[in-house]
Short mmCIF file of C-alpha atoms and ligand atoms in Angstrom, two decimals:
data_model
loop_
_atom_site.label_atom_id
_atom_site.label_comp_id
_atom_site.label_asym_id
_atom_site.label_seq_id
_atom_site.Cartn_x
_atom_site.Cartn_y
_atom_site.Cartn_z
CA MET P 1 2.43 11.39 -2.35
CA THR P 2 -0.10 8.22 -1.97
CA THR P 3 -3.25 8.90 -0.64
CA HIS P 4 -5.03 6.41 1.63
CA PRO P 5 -7.95 4.67 0.71
CA VAL P 6 -11.21 6.02 2.09
CA LEU P 7 -14.38 4.06 3.26
CA LYS P 8 -17.55 6.21 3.00
CA GLY P 9 -20.05 5.97 6.18
CA ASP P 10 -23.28 7.66 6.94
CA THR P 11 -21.20 10.14 9.25
CA GLY P 12 -18.42 10.86 6.97
CA ASP P 13 -15.18 9.28 5.61
CA TRP P 14 -13.22 6.57 7.33
CA GLU P 15 -9.67 5.34 7.36
CA MET P 16 -8.18 1.96 8.11
CA VAL P 17 -5.57 1.15 10.39
CA ILE P 18 -3.59 -2.24 9.99
CA GLY P 19 -0.70 -3.93 11.87
CA LEU P 20 0.25 -7.47 10.93
CA GLU P 21 1.62 -10.18 13.08
CA VAL P 22 3.48 -12.71 10.80
CA HIS P 23 4.57 -16.02 12.00
CA ALA P 24 7.25 -17.30 9.80
CA GLN P 25 8.62 -20.63 10.16
CA VAL P 26 12.44 -20.88 10.33
CA ILE P 27 14.24 -22.81 7.58
CA SER P 28 16.21 -25.27 9.76
CA GLU P 29 16.69 -28.89 9.56
CA ALA P 30 16.12 -29.29 13.28
CA LYS P 31 13.46 -27.58 15.71
CA LEU P 32 14.28 -24.87 18.20
CA PHE P 33 15.22 -26.52 21.06
CA SER P 34 15.63 -30.06 19.88
CA GLY P 35 17.06 -32.27 17.35
CA SER P 36 13.79 -33.50 15.74
CA ALA P 37 13.11 -33.07 11.99
CA THR P 38 11.12 -30.46 10.86
CA GLU P 39 9.90 -31.67 7.50
CA PHE P 40 6.49 -30.85 5.99
CA GLY P 41 3.82 -33.45 5.49
CA SER P 42 5.47 -36.42 7.43
CA ALA P 43 3.30 -38.91 9.12
CA PRO P 44 1.85 -37.75 12.33
CA ASN P 45 4.11 -37.82 15.46
CA SER P 46 6.93 -39.19 13.33
CA GLN P 47 9.37 -36.20 14.28
CA VAL P 48 8.60 -35.77 18.21
CA SER P 49 11.44 -36.02 20.59
CA LEU P 50 10.95 -36.31 24.23
CA VAL P 51 11.56 -32.52 24.64
CA ASP P 52 8.76 -31.82 22.04
CA ALA P 53 6.67 -33.94 23.77
CA ALA P 54 7.49 -32.38 27.06
CA MET P 55 8.43 -35.41 29.02
CA PRO P 56 9.07 -34.36 32.61
CA GLY P 57 12.87 -33.39 33.29
CA MET P 58 13.65 -32.81 29.71
CA LEU P 59 15.80 -30.06 28.94
CA PRO P 60 15.63 -27.47 25.90
CA VAL P 61 19.00 -26.93 23.91
CA ILE P 62 19.30 -23.87 21.67
CA ASN P 63 19.67 -24.81 18.03
CA GLU P 64 22.18 -22.09 16.95
CA LYS P 65 21.10 -22.43 13.38
CA CYS P 66 17.72 -21.12 14.30
CA ILE P 67 19.27 -18.00 16.05
CA GLU P 68 21.68 -17.24 13.00
CA GLN P 69 18.46 -17.17 10.84
CA ALA P 70 16.88 -14.87 13.22
CA VAL P 71 19.63 -12.37 13.16
CA ARG P 72 19.97 -12.98 9.36
CA THR P 73 16.22 -12.15 8.90
CA GLY P 74 16.68 -8.97 11.27
CA LEU P 75 19.70 -7.81 9.19
CA GLY P 76 17.39 -8.20 5.98
CA LEU P 77 14.83 -6.02 7.63
CA LYS P 78 17.17 -3.35 8.20
CA ALA P 79 16.68 -3.78 12.07
CA GLU P 80 18.52 -3.39 15.40
CA ILE P 81 19.88 -6.95 16.38
CA ASN P 82 19.55 -6.96 20.28
CA LYS P 83 22.93 -8.09 21.50
CA PHE P 84 21.09 -9.57 24.66
CA SER P 85 17.64 -11.17 24.56
CA VAL P 86 15.89 -13.38 26.71
CA PHE P 87 13.45 -16.55 26.20
CA ASP P 88 10.23 -16.42 28.32
CA ARG P 89 7.68 -18.86 29.07
CA LYS P 90 4.11 -17.97 27.81
CA ASN P 91 1.86 -19.94 30.09
CA TYR P 92 -1.50 -21.46 28.63
CA PHE P 93 -3.44 -24.66 28.57
CA TYR P 94 -4.18 -26.41 25.25
CA ALA P 95 -4.17 -30.12 24.27
CA ASP P 96 -1.59 -29.47 21.59
CA LEU P 97 0.74 -27.71 23.91
CA PRO P 98 2.11 -30.40 26.17
CA GLN P 99 4.56 -28.37 28.16
CA GLY P 100 1.64 -25.95 29.29
CA TYR P 101 3.66 -23.04 28.21
CA GLN P 102 5.20 -21.69 24.99
CA ILE P 103 8.89 -20.56 25.06
CA SER P 104 8.73 -17.26 23.24
CA GLN P 105 10.44 -13.96 23.64
CA TYR P 106 8.55 -11.01 25.40
CA LEU P 107 10.26 -8.07 26.90
CA GLN P 108 13.65 -8.63 25.33
CA PRO P 109 13.42 -9.79 21.60
CA ILE P 110 16.29 -10.82 19.61
CA VAL P 111 15.54 -8.29 17.03
CA GLY P 112 14.18 -4.58 17.50
CA LYS P 113 13.01 -1.87 15.15
CA GLY P 114 13.30 -2.32 11.50
CA GLU P 115 11.63 -1.42 8.09
CA ILE P 116 10.22 -2.68 5.03
CA VAL P 117 9.70 -0.74 1.78
CA LEU P 118 6.41 -1.51 0.14
CA ASP P 119 6.15 -1.65 -3.66
CA LEU P 120 2.51 -0.22 -4.37
CA PRO P 121 0.61 -1.05 -7.43
CA ASP P 122 0.63 2.69 -8.51
CA GLY P 123 4.56 2.30 -8.76
CA GLU P 124 4.84 4.28 -5.62
CA THR P 125 6.92 3.04 -2.59
CA ARG P 126 6.14 3.33 1.28
CA THR P 127 8.25 2.37 4.28
CA VAL P 128 6.40 0.65 6.97
CA GLY P 129 7.81 0.20 10.44
CA ILE P 130 8.83 -3.38 11.96
CA THR P 131 8.23 -3.13 15.63
CA ARG P 132 10.16 -6.35 16.43
CA LEU P 133 10.95 -9.85 15.45
CA HIS P 134 11.28 -12.55 18.26
CA LEU P 135 11.83 -16.31 18.20
CA GLU P 136 9.22 -18.86 19.79
CA GLN P 137 8.23 -22.40 19.44
CA ASP P 138 5.19 -23.81 17.55
CA ALA P 139 2.63 -25.74 18.96
CA GLY P 140 1.36 -29.09 17.67
CA LYS P 141 -1.79 -29.34 15.88
CA SER P 142 -5.11 -30.65 16.73
CA LEU P 143 -6.97 -32.63 14.13
CA HIS P 144 -10.71 -32.42 14.61
CA ASP P 145 -11.59 -33.69 11.13
CA GLN P 146 -10.16 -37.38 11.65
CA ASP P 147 -13.04 -38.74 13.90
CA PRO P 148 -16.69 -37.87 14.70
CA THR P 149 -16.15 -37.77 18.35
CA ARG P 150 -12.55 -37.52 18.98
CA THR P 151 -9.62 -35.16 18.33
CA PHE P 152 -6.23 -36.08 17.61
CA VAL P 153 -3.13 -34.29 18.34
CA ASP P 154 -0.12 -34.34 15.94
CA LEU P 155 3.13 -33.05 17.74
CA ASN P 156 5.41 -32.67 14.71
CA ARG P 157 5.14 -29.13 14.70
CA SER P 158 5.49 -28.77 18.60
CA GLY P 159 8.80 -26.91 19.03
CA VAL P 160 9.48 -26.00 15.47
CA ALA P 161 11.06 -22.49 15.28
CA LEU P 162 9.04 -19.43 14.36
CA MET P 163 10.04 -16.07 13.92
CA GLU P 164 7.08 -13.68 14.92
CA ILE P 165 7.51 -10.36 12.89
CA VAL P 166 5.36 -7.61 14.01
CA SER P 167 4.63 -4.52 12.05
CA GLU P 168 3.83 -0.88 13.22
CA PRO P 169 0.15 0.11 12.70
CA ASP P 170 1.37 1.73 9.34
CA LEU P 171 -0.61 0.05 6.84
CA ARG P 172 -3.66 1.77 5.56
CA GLY P 173 -5.67 -0.63 3.65
CA PRO P 174 -6.00 -4.47 1.77
CA GLU P 175 -3.57 -3.25 -1.04
CA GLU P 176 -0.81 -1.98 1.28
CA ALA P 177 -1.47 -5.17 3.61
CA ALA P 178 -0.99 -7.33 0.48
CA ALA P 179 2.16 -5.35 -0.70
CA TYR P 180 3.79 -5.82 2.88
CA LEU P 181 3.32 -9.63 2.90
CA ARG P 182 4.56 -9.95 -0.74
CA LYS P 183 7.65 -7.91 0.09
CA LEU P 184 8.01 -9.63 3.53
CA ARG P 185 7.82 -13.03 1.75
CA ALA P 186 10.32 -12.02 -1.08
CA ILE P 187 12.82 -10.84 1.44
CA LEU P 188 12.40 -13.99 3.65
CA ARG P 189 13.10 -16.35 0.61
CA TYR P 190 15.84 -14.11 -0.75
CA LEU P 191 17.33 -14.49 2.62
CA GLY P 192 16.65 -18.42 2.81
CA THR P 193 15.30 -17.94 6.26
CA CYS P 194 11.51 -19.06 5.53
CA ASP P 195 10.10 -20.67 2.46
CA GLY P 196 6.86 -18.20 2.75
CA ASN P 197 4.60 -20.81 1.75
CA MET P 198 1.18 -19.78 3.06
CA GLU P 199 -0.57 -22.65 2.07
CA GLU P 200 1.71 -25.08 3.86
CA GLY P 201 1.45 -22.74 7.07
CA SER P 202 5.05 -21.94 6.97
CA MET P 203 4.20 -18.25 7.00
CA ARG P 204 0.72 -17.32 8.92
CA CYS P 205 -0.69 -13.82 9.44
CA ASP P 206 -2.80 -12.56 12.05
CA VAL P 207 -4.43 -9.18 11.00
CA ASN P 208 -4.99 -6.30 13.46
CA ILE P 209 -7.40 -3.82 12.33
CA SER P 210 -9.19 -0.55 13.56
CA VAL P 211 -10.99 2.36 11.84
CA ARG P 212 -11.05 5.84 12.59
CA LYS P 213 -12.37 9.31 10.83
CA VAL P 214 -10.02 10.68 8.50
CA GLY P 215 -8.38 13.47 10.15
CA ASP P 216 -8.35 11.61 13.60
CA ASN P 217 -4.71 11.72 15.32
CA GLU P 218 -5.93 8.62 17.70
CA TYR P 219 -6.11 5.23 16.63
CA GLY P 220 -9.44 3.59 17.21
CA THR P 221 -9.87 0.18 19.20
CA ARG P 222 -8.48 -2.87 17.18
CA CYS P 223 -9.68 -6.44 16.61
CA GLU P 224 -7.28 -9.00 15.84
CA VAL P 225 -8.21 -11.49 13.18
CA LYS P 226 -6.50 -15.03 13.52
CA ASN P 227 -6.51 -17.85 10.86
CA VAL P 228 -5.99 -15.85 7.67
CA ASN P 229 -3.72 -18.08 5.40
CA SER P 230 -3.49 -16.25 1.99
CA ILE P 231 -2.75 -12.80 0.98
CA ARG P 232 -6.17 -12.95 -0.90
CA TYR P 233 -7.92 -13.68 2.46
CA VAL P 234 -5.94 -10.95 4.31
CA MET P 235 -7.31 -8.46 1.96
CA ALA P 236 -11.05 -9.81 2.08
CA ALA P 237 -10.68 -10.10 6.07
CA ILE P 238 -9.74 -6.46 6.20
CA ASP P 239 -12.47 -5.13 3.78
CA TYR P 240 -14.92 -7.16 5.93
CA GLU P 241 -13.78 -6.19 9.51
CA ALA P 242 -13.22 -2.30 8.63
CA ARG P 243 -16.93 -2.47 7.17
CA ARG P 244 -18.17 -4.21 10.11
CA GLN P 245 -16.51 -1.84 12.71
CA ILE P 246 -17.49 1.24 10.77
CA ASP P 247 -21.46 -0.01 10.50
CA HIS P 248 -21.20 -0.80 14.25
CA ILE P 249 -19.90 2.54 15.42
CA GLU P 250 -22.24 4.23 13.44
CA ASP P 251 -25.27 2.10 14.65
CA GLY P 252 -24.16 3.59 18.15
CA GLY P 253 -21.98 0.67 19.29
CA THR P 254 -18.31 0.52 20.43
CA VAL P 255 -15.57 -1.70 19.22
CA VAL P 256 -14.49 -4.19 21.70
CA GLN P 257 -10.96 -5.45 21.71
CA GLU P 258 -11.44 -9.07 20.90
CA THR P 259 -9.75 -11.82 18.87
CA ARG P 260 -11.78 -12.83 15.89
CA LEU P 261 -11.64 -15.77 13.62
CA TRP P 262 -11.63 -15.34 9.64
CA ASP P 263 -14.23 -17.95 8.34
CA THR P 264 -13.13 -18.68 4.71
CA GLY P 265 -16.32 -20.46 3.77
CA ARG P 266 -18.51 -17.56 4.71
CA GLY P 267 -16.05 -14.62 4.03
CA GLU P 268 -16.49 -12.95 7.46
CA THR P 269 -15.06 -12.72 10.58
CA ARG P 270 -16.70 -13.87 13.81
CA PRO P 271 -15.46 -13.38 17.45
CA MET P 272 -13.54 -16.20 19.14
CA ARG P 273 -12.58 -15.21 22.30
CA ASP P 274 -11.96 -11.60 24.48
CA LYS P 275 -8.77 -10.14 23.88
CA GLU P 276 -6.23 -11.86 26.30
CA GLU P 277 -3.91 -9.36 27.99
CA ALA P 278 -0.18 -10.16 28.64
CA HIS P 279 -0.50 -10.52 32.33
CA ASP P 280 -2.83 -13.56 31.61
CA TYR P 281 0.07 -15.66 30.37
CA ARG P 282 2.36 -15.00 33.43
CA TYR P 283 5.43 -14.38 31.13
CA PHE P 284 8.47 -15.08 32.97
CA PRO P 285 12.08 -15.82 31.99
CA ASP P 286 12.61 -19.51 31.14
CA PRO P 287 14.89 -20.98 34.06
CA ASP P 288 15.94 -23.63 31.73
CA LEU P 289 17.62 -21.25 29.15
CA LEU P 290 20.33 -18.67 29.48
CA PRO P 291 19.67 -15.38 27.66
CA LEU P 292 21.18 -14.98 24.10
CA GLU P 293 24.25 -12.72 23.94
CA PHE P 294 25.91 -11.84 20.68
CA ASP P 295 29.23 -10.06 20.12
CA ASP P 296 29.81 -7.84 16.93
CA ALA P 297 31.83 -10.35 15.26
CA PHE P 298 28.83 -12.86 15.22
CA ILE P 299 26.50 -10.41 13.98
CA ASP P 300 29.06 -8.92 11.33
CA GLY P 301 29.84 -12.45 10.25
CA ILE P 302 26.13 -13.04 9.26
CA ARG P 303 26.11 -9.61 7.73
CA ALA P 304 28.89 -10.60 5.49
CA THR P 305 27.09 -13.47 3.91
CA LEU P 306 23.71 -11.59 3.07
CA PRO P 307 22.82 -11.70 -0.60
CA GLU P 308 21.70 -8.74 -2.64
CA LEU P 309 18.04 -8.14 -1.60
CA PRO P 310 15.08 -7.15 -3.66
CA ASP P 311 15.33 -3.21 -3.06
CA GLU P 312 19.03 -3.20 -4.05
CA LYS P 313 18.62 -5.57 -6.86
CA LYS P 314 15.85 -3.30 -8.38
CA GLU P 315 18.18 -0.29 -7.88
CA ARG P 316 20.86 -2.09 -9.83
CA PHE P 317 18.50 -3.12 -12.54
CA VAL P 318 17.44 0.64 -13.19
CA THR P 319 20.85 1.88 -12.99
CA HIS P 320 22.89 -1.05 -14.80
CA TYR P 321 20.37 -2.17 -17.32
CA GLY P 322 18.27 1.17 -17.84
CA LEU P 323 14.97 -0.71 -17.16
CA SER P 324 12.08 0.90 -15.89
CA VAL P 325 11.30 0.93 -12.27
CA TYR P 326 8.09 -1.40 -12.93
CA ASP P 327 9.92 -4.00 -15.01
CA ALA P 328 12.79 -4.11 -12.68
CA GLY P 329 9.99 -4.55 -9.74
CA VAL P 330 8.51 -7.57 -11.52
CA LEU P 331 12.08 -9.07 -12.45
CA VAL P 332 13.16 -8.74 -8.54
CA ALA P 333 9.78 -9.99 -6.94
CA GLU P 334 11.43 -13.28 -7.06
CA ARG P 335 15.06 -14.19 -6.78
CA ALA P 336 14.79 -17.21 -9.52
CA ARG P 337 13.15 -14.77 -11.82
CA ALA P 338 15.73 -12.23 -11.45
CA ASP P 339 18.34 -14.80 -11.85
CA PHE P 340 16.72 -15.88 -15.00
CA TYR P 341 16.71 -12.55 -16.49
CA GLU P 342 20.45 -11.89 -15.68
CA ALA P 343 21.20 -15.27 -17.29
CA VAL P 344 19.48 -14.12 -20.20
CA VAL P 345 21.13 -10.84 -20.58
CA SER P 346 24.69 -12.19 -19.83
CA GLY P 347 24.97 -14.53 -22.67
CA GLY P 348 25.14 -14.29 -26.55
CA PRO P 349 27.91 -13.29 -28.96
CA ASN P 350 29.52 -10.50 -26.85
CA GLY P 351 28.60 -11.64 -23.46
CA ARG P 352 25.90 -8.94 -23.12
CA ARG P 353 22.45 -8.98 -24.93
CA ASP P 354 20.28 -5.82 -25.06
CA PRO P 355 18.83 -5.53 -21.67
CA LYS P 356 15.48 -3.96 -22.58
CA ILE P 357 14.85 -6.52 -25.39
CA CYS P 358 15.64 -9.44 -22.90
CA ALA P 359 13.46 -7.85 -20.47
CA ASN P 360 10.62 -7.74 -22.81
CA TRP P 361 10.86 -11.41 -23.62
CA VAL P 362 11.36 -12.37 -20.28
CA ILE P 363 8.64 -10.53 -18.51
CA THR P 364 5.90 -10.16 -21.30
CA GLU P 365 6.37 -13.47 -23.20
CA LEU P 366 7.68 -15.83 -20.79
CA PHE P 367 6.47 -14.68 -17.44
CA GLY P 368 3.05 -14.05 -19.33
CA ALA P 369 2.88 -17.84 -20.41
CA LEU P 370 4.17 -19.28 -17.04
CA ASN P 371 1.58 -17.06 -15.18
CA LYS P 372 -1.28 -18.28 -17.41
CA GLY P 373 -0.37 -21.76 -16.66
CA GLY P 374 0.23 -21.38 -13.07
CA HIS P 375 3.90 -22.21 -13.39
CA ASP P 376 6.98 -21.19 -11.46
CA ILE P 377 10.14 -20.22 -13.32
CA ASP P 378 11.89 -23.29 -12.45
CA GLU P 379 9.35 -25.06 -14.13
CA SER P 380 9.57 -23.01 -17.43
CA PRO P 381 10.23 -25.22 -20.65
CA ILE P 382 12.49 -22.61 -22.15
CA THR P 383 15.92 -22.28 -20.73
CA ALA P 384 17.68 -18.67 -20.00
CA ASP P 385 20.30 -19.90 -22.77
CA GLN P 386 17.32 -20.66 -25.19
CA LEU P 387 15.45 -17.79 -24.77
CA GLY P 388 18.69 -15.72 -25.19
CA GLY P 389 19.20 -17.73 -28.61
CA LEU P 390 15.93 -16.34 -29.65
CA VAL P 391 16.89 -12.88 -28.89
CA ASP P 392 19.87 -13.34 -30.81
CA LEU P 393 18.19 -14.23 -33.69
CA ILE P 394 16.09 -11.23 -33.57
CA THR P 395 19.03 -8.86 -32.97
CA ASP P 396 21.25 -10.25 -35.97
CA ASP P 397 18.14 -10.03 -38.12
CA THR P 398 17.69 -13.95 -38.68
CA ILE P 399 13.91 -13.35 -37.69
CA SER P 400 11.44 -10.44 -37.33
CA GLY P 401 9.97 -9.76 -34.07
CA ARG P 402 6.84 -11.28 -35.76
CA ILE P 403 8.06 -14.39 -36.43
CA ALA P 404 10.01 -14.67 -33.11
CA LYS P 405 6.39 -14.84 -31.40
CA ASP P 406 5.69 -17.75 -33.34
CA VAL P 407 8.92 -19.56 -32.94
CA PHE P 408 8.64 -18.68 -29.02
CA ALA P 409 5.34 -20.58 -29.03
CA GLU P 410 6.85 -23.46 -30.67
CA MET P 411 9.61 -23.41 -28.03
CA LEU P 412 7.20 -23.37 -25.26
CA GLU P 413 5.40 -26.30 -26.59
CA THR P 414 8.48 -28.56 -27.88
CA GLY P 415 11.44 -27.07 -25.52
CA HIS P 416 13.43 -26.79 -28.88
CA ASP P 417 16.20 -24.38 -29.58
CA ALA P 418 14.93 -21.19 -31.57
CA ALA P 419 17.50 -21.85 -34.20
CA ALA P 420 16.43 -25.49 -35.03
CA ILE P 421 13.01 -24.20 -35.08
CA VAL P 422 13.60 -21.43 -37.49
CA ASP P 423 15.69 -23.93 -39.83
CA ALA P 424 13.16 -26.81 -39.87
CA LYS P 425 10.48 -24.42 -40.49
CA GLY P 426 12.52 -22.12 -43.01
CA LEU P 427 11.49 -19.01 -41.33
CA ARG P 428 14.81 -17.28 -41.91
CA GLN P 429 13.94 -13.46 -42.59
CA VAL P 430 14.50 -12.62 -46.34
CA THR P 431 17.00 -9.83 -46.41
CA ASP P 432 18.20 -10.37 -50.18
CA THR P 433 16.97 -7.14 -51.60
CA GLY P 434 16.73 -8.60 -54.96
CA ALA P 435 14.21 -11.15 -53.81
CA ILE P 436 12.15 -8.39 -51.91
CA GLU P 437 12.39 -6.11 -54.90
CA GLY P 438 10.89 -8.97 -56.89
CA GLU P 439 8.10 -9.58 -54.49
CA ILE P 440 7.34 -5.72 -54.46
CA ASP P 441 7.20 -5.52 -58.16
CA THR P 442 4.76 -8.42 -58.17
CA VAL P 443 2.46 -6.79 -55.58
CA LEU P 444 2.56 -3.38 -57.25
CA ALA P 445 1.85 -4.60 -60.73
CA ALA P 446 -1.19 -6.71 -59.18
CA ASN P 447 -2.63 -3.48 -57.78
CA GLN P 448 -2.20 -0.61 -60.25
CA ASP P 449 -5.46 1.09 -59.41
CA LYS P 450 -4.23 1.34 -55.74
CA VAL P 451 -0.83 2.53 -56.81
CA ALA P 452 -2.50 5.36 -58.61
CA GLU P 453 -4.76 6.31 -55.73
CA TYR P 454 -1.48 6.28 -53.68
CA LYS P 455 0.18 8.57 -55.99
CA GLY P 456 -2.87 10.84 -56.27
CA GLY P 457 -2.39 11.62 -52.48
CA LYS P 458 -4.06 8.63 -50.57
CA GLN P 459 -0.85 7.98 -48.43
CA LYS P 460 -2.16 5.55 -45.79
CA LEU P 461 -2.29 3.01 -48.51
CA PHE P 462 1.40 2.33 -47.92
CA GLY P 463 0.82 0.29 -45.10
CA PHE P 464 -1.58 -1.83 -47.22
CA PHE P 465 1.34 -2.39 -49.68
CA VAL P 466 3.64 -3.56 -46.71
CA GLY P 467 1.13 -5.90 -45.73
CA GLN P 468 0.72 -7.42 -49.09
CA VAL P 469 4.60 -7.96 -49.55
CA MET P 470 4.68 -9.36 -45.94
CA LYS P 471 1.75 -11.77 -46.61
CA ALA P 472 3.37 -12.81 -49.90
CA THR P 473 6.38 -13.83 -48.24
CA GLN P 474 4.80 -15.41 -45.10
CA GLY P 475 5.99 -12.65 -42.82
CA LYS P 476 9.54 -13.60 -43.77
CA ALA P 477 10.76 -10.46 -45.55
CA ASN P 478 12.69 -7.86 -43.60
CA PRO P 479 10.27 -5.36 -42.75
CA LYS P 480 12.75 -2.46 -42.53
CA LEU P 481 13.99 -3.41 -46.20
CA VAL P 482 10.37 -3.78 -47.36
CA ASN P 483 9.56 -0.25 -46.11
CA GLU P 484 12.77 1.22 -47.60
CA ILE P 485 12.49 -0.18 -51.05
CA LEU P 486 8.57 0.30 -51.37
CA ARG P 487 9.34 4.06 -50.55
CA SER P 488 11.92 4.22 -53.12
CA LYS P 489 9.66 2.53 -55.67
CA LEU P 490 6.44 4.68 -54.81
CA ASP P 491 7.85 8.00 -53.89
CA GLY P 492 11.20 8.06 -55.79
P1 LIG U 1 -0.40 -8.28 20.96
O1 LIG U 1 0.87 -8.92 21.15
O2 LIG U 1 -1.23 -8.24 22.14
O3 LIG U 1 -1.11 -8.71 19.86
P2 LIG U 1 1.05 -5.96 20.24
O4 LIG U 1 1.15 -4.87 20.76
O5 LIG U 1 1.94 -6.80 19.96
O6 LIG U 1 -0.17 -6.86 20.65
O7 LIG U 1 0.32 -5.48 18.85
C1 LIG U 1 -0.04 -6.32 17.65
C2 LIG U 1 -0.30 -5.82 16.35
O8 LIG U 1 -1.41 -4.92 16.55
C3 LIG U 1 0.85 -4.93 16.08
O9 LIG U 1 1.08 -5.18 14.76
C4 LIG U 1 0.50 -3.37 15.86
O10 LIG U 1 0.84 -2.76 14.87
C5 LIG U 1 -1.13 -3.69 15.82
N1 LIG U 1 -1.74 -2.63 16.32
C6 LIG U 1 -1.76 -2.07 17.59
N2 LIG U 1 -2.55 -0.99 17.62
C7 LIG U 1 -3.50 -0.97 16.62
C8 LIG U 1 -4.55 -0.13 16.26
N3 LIG U 1 -5.08 0.65 16.98
N4 LIG U 1 -5.17 -0.72 14.97
C9 LIG U 1 -4.85 -1.66 14.23
N5 LIG U 1 -3.61 -2.31 14.53
C10 LIG U 1 -2.93 -1.91 15.73
MG1 LIG U 2 -0.99 -10.68 18.85
#
């Protein structure tokens, strides 16, 4: 059982309670209710239709692709799909919201309760509840930094489809919140419903945090922290905000429910506004839009196209390839990485390479090198075929594992095939027993004193002789043969 992290206070031990609201931008060529493009980084106001600009009399038309994406995501989150859901108007005034309301879903969202299984750093898993997923439009963007006295508004994002995915208050600390976001992002990417790119704002997160004494059953009052746009900042915001609340309560204060802003520069949260209540928004069903109604065939049709998701893939990698849960977890964290691994395993002379040796080369060597350079798998200078070629040279004894590391380094640098490097540099392993015997005899002859010591009982000198032979052959002698022949010469 996982134990929850505890924060020490003057009056005792405290526990953190966290729920996340994630806004995930739907992958779709067009916006939720208009045909405008949704490309990131386009010139300001170049993707704005009359609907997005909220010209009087314009009517929203539902983009079916976005509806399918939301249902697909719901299915990926093992959630209830609501066959009847309603779009509501959430009314508020802001310069980047020309309609004067956001079209969202309130009482009847498209997706109900679901769950996400967290993969925690200690190898444990934990299931966290999803409360709901609803569809809504994004607002425009106010640009405050373009001019000293004026604010500009870019409406490119106005009307872009977002899925708001709300978790239950089931998370108990920064690590779990991070694991939740990583897993959610992986699932969205596997599904192809959101690219999960937090830097570009296509996945944004509001963090709700409260604290309570360990052993309390009631939740404390929460604060909602906005504008937290990386997993690292989510963790830092939780650390900061939990400590702030504990100190405040222990100083005799009470936490007021409010919306706070994460200040990246200062690494702290500060008050933004009092928490608004639902009735402040005057939610009501949008009279321009009919409710959404699905039949089973529609939902089943989408279900039939779901890919294998990370949890199932991990399970398969463990049972089918005999990998450790940890290694399987690392591989499936990204679909492209899992695919790369399977491409390595499923090649070679018999159409299947040793899954564990492959996992080791893919995870430790290749991912290690890519991570060091901050590269994605699709930027790998070594293809799956090429890495497989290296594994083949090891398993058929052409080169030793030791030499293979040098070959790998060369492959990373040049992108050449392993076999070509081995040939060009004459790295083929020496498996000719006669040749190895000759080297061994030379080494033993040159170290008569050590041979005597060994025979006198100094067993650990064996490693010295192996080392000398390997050195004499520039690491190319087959280590297994060296060991066998040395044994027979020294002990025989
Ligand atoms: P709102 O829409 O007003 O932000 P919701 O009821 O939708 O409020 O809840 C928002 C988020 O707050 C959810 O993720 C939920 O899990 C979380 N939450 C609710 N109560 C608490 C609490 N006491 N402590 C921490 N998080 C909470
Ligand atoms: Mg909220």
